[in-house]
């Protein structure tokens, strides 16, 4: 709403066309078929085995570690394939890392990403931990690449993150996707 005329700003009410952008990008890369979005008959979610207040929380992000020398990676930067990461990474969860986003699919016109806490609410999660909303944050953050390859995601990246979560005795994972 604008204060001047009390009218709704409809420019922000349109759905985010990330699927269209991804499909267009996929075709521009020379693939002969439009991108096929993953579909699952069985949703891979499970009920918690204990209350959240007794659970160790793991955080999975699709944001990339800042890489100096790999072009513009700041807020509103154009898609930057150079800065894309292709392997799962981990970082300590007790310090706030310098993560950036330059994904193909996010809405560069309306997304408010100047503040990293929008896409990595680590400080707030530490507050929630102190408040007892969950028992503790796991020792590492897990970076999940967004490669648009269902095979690589399901056969390599997801199993790697699952194994790391098991090593860290994670009870519940929060995926903070960009």
XYZ file of C-alpha atoms in Angstrom:
178
model
C 0.000 0.000 0.000
C 1.229 3.462 -0.716
C 0.608 6.112 1.905
C -0.087 8.793 -0.693
C -3.197 7.350 -2.272
C -3.939 4.264 -0.147
C -3.814 2.080 -3.253
C -2.414 -1.442 -3.408
C 0.845 -1.849 -5.289
C -0.059 -4.756 -7.581
C 3.436 -4.955 -9.083
C 4.426 -7.116 -6.081
C 1.327 -9.314 -6.149
C 2.252 -11.286 -9.261
C 3.588 -14.772 -8.745
C 7.313 -15.259 -9.105
C 7.981 -16.669 -12.545
C 11.046 -18.725 -11.564
C 9.766 -21.789 -13.413
C 9.434 -19.777 -16.623
C 12.900 -18.241 -16.172
C 14.452 -21.639 -15.491
C 12.734 -23.202 -18.502
C 13.901 -20.342 -20.760
C 17.465 -20.612 -19.417
C 17.498 -24.375 -19.940
C 16.495 -23.927 -23.595
C 19.052 -21.122 -24.097
C 21.775 -23.458 -22.810
C 21.132 -25.657 -25.838
C 19.013 -28.423 -24.348
C 16.424 -29.578 -26.865
C 13.661 -30.150 -24.322
C 12.223 -27.822 -21.692
C 13.306 -28.531 -18.127
C 11.302 -31.354 -16.548
C 10.379 -30.486 -12.962
C 10.722 -33.258 -10.398
C 7.534 -34.904 -9.170
C 7.209 -37.370 -6.332
C 4.318 -39.714 -5.592
C 5.519 -40.074 -2.002
C 6.547 -36.889 -0.221
C 9.813 -37.560 1.659
C 8.791 -35.943 4.951
C 8.542 -37.664 8.317
C 7.007 -36.812 11.661
C 9.396 -35.725 14.372
C 10.396 -38.533 16.708
C 10.573 -36.119 19.649
C 9.397 -32.584 20.396
C 11.162 -29.783 18.546
C 12.268 -28.370 21.912
C 14.330 -31.561 22.395
C 15.657 -31.706 18.824
C 18.940 -30.736 17.197
C 18.297 -28.521 14.169
C 20.322 -28.613 10.961
C 20.229 -25.744 8.459
C 20.490 -26.350 4.721
C 20.919 -23.346 2.424
C 21.079 -22.877 -1.330
C 23.078 -19.636 -0.969
C 26.661 -19.629 -2.246
C 29.828 -18.723 -0.399
C 31.177 -15.371 -1.597
C 34.050 -15.921 -4.032
C 36.153 -12.791 -4.639
C 37.219 -12.494 -8.245
C 34.174 -14.316 -9.631
C 32.149 -11.294 -10.695
C 29.188 -9.465 -9.193
C 27.582 -11.471 -6.403
C 25.845 -8.657 -4.566
C 22.126 -7.914 -4.173
C 20.393 -7.665 -7.537
C 23.379 -9.042 -9.447
C 22.530 -10.750 -12.716
C 22.680 -14.526 -12.884
C 26.328 -15.441 -12.345
C 27.275 -18.948 -13.415
C 30.921 -18.271 -12.415
C 29.923 -17.923 -8.748
C 27.716 -21.009 -8.753
C 28.827 -23.876 -6.546
C 28.522 -27.434 -7.784
C 29.341 -29.498 -4.686
C 27.835 -29.669 -1.219
C 29.737 -27.533 1.278
C 29.652 -27.116 5.052
C 30.459 -24.179 7.298
C 30.472 -23.815 11.076
C 27.056 -22.787 12.402
C 28.458 -20.692 15.248
C 29.582 -17.829 12.998
C 27.683 -15.948 10.301
C 29.293 -16.678 6.909
C 29.385 -14.355 3.900
C 26.856 -15.992 1.617
C 25.436 -14.509 -1.580
C 22.773 -15.360 -4.100
C 22.782 -15.037 -7.857
C 20.396 -17.881 -8.691
C 18.636 -17.848 -12.026
C 15.188 -18.160 -10.500
C 14.869 -15.512 -7.824
C 12.847 -12.351 -8.461
C 15.436 -9.600 -8.856
C 12.775 -6.886 -9.103
C 10.998 -7.545 -5.812
C 13.241 -9.689 -3.617
C 14.604 -7.882 -0.569
C 18.009 -9.588 -0.302
C 20.275 -6.769 0.806
C 20.095 -8.265 4.302
C 21.572 -11.781 4.389
C 19.259 -12.635 7.297
C 16.437 -12.863 4.752
C 17.923 -15.996 3.205
C 20.057 -17.221 6.118
C 18.324 -16.370 9.422
C 21.194 -17.769 11.487
C 21.171 -15.053 14.158
C 17.426 -15.525 14.692
C 17.874 -19.291 14.908
C 20.463 -18.761 17.652
C 17.854 -16.597 19.447
C 15.280 -19.401 19.085
C 17.820 -21.871 20.466
C 18.333 -19.672 23.548
C 14.540 -19.403 23.943
C 14.273 -23.211 23.922
C 12.246 -23.528 20.723
C 14.656 -26.291 19.740
C 17.403 -27.959 21.767
C 20.409 -26.826 19.768
C 21.684 -25.906 16.360
C 23.891 -28.524 14.715
C 27.618 -27.770 14.403
C 27.550 -27.158 10.635
C 25.487 -25.448 7.956
C 25.047 -27.463 4.768
C 25.172 -25.835 1.330
C 22.977 -27.512 -1.288
C 23.791 -26.724 -4.930
C 20.938 -25.785 -7.245
C 22.144 -27.489 -10.399
C 18.731 -28.329 -11.900
C 19.907 -31.929 -12.324
C 17.452 -34.278 -10.664
C 19.935 -37.130 -10.947
C 22.819 -35.222 -9.318
C 20.506 -33.872 -6.616
C 18.929 -37.218 -5.733
C 21.951 -39.488 -6.275
C 24.826 -37.322 -5.005
C 23.969 -34.085 -3.190
C 20.970 -35.175 -1.106
C 22.676 -38.385 0.109
C 25.822 -36.388 1.021
C 23.784 -33.926 3.078
C 21.803 -36.744 4.688
C 25.038 -38.490 5.700
C 26.427 -35.261 7.165
C 23.187 -34.696 9.081
C 23.447 -38.209 10.493
C 27.101 -37.632 11.472
C 26.017 -34.442 13.271
C 23.053 -36.213 14.927
C 20.536 -33.826 13.363
C 16.916 -34.569 14.308
C 15.210 -32.062 12.021
C 16.478 -30.057 9.042
C 15.385 -26.610 7.911
C 15.872 -25.966 4.195
C 16.240 -22.242 3.561
C 15.947 -22.087 -0.205
C 16.531 -18.961 -2.245
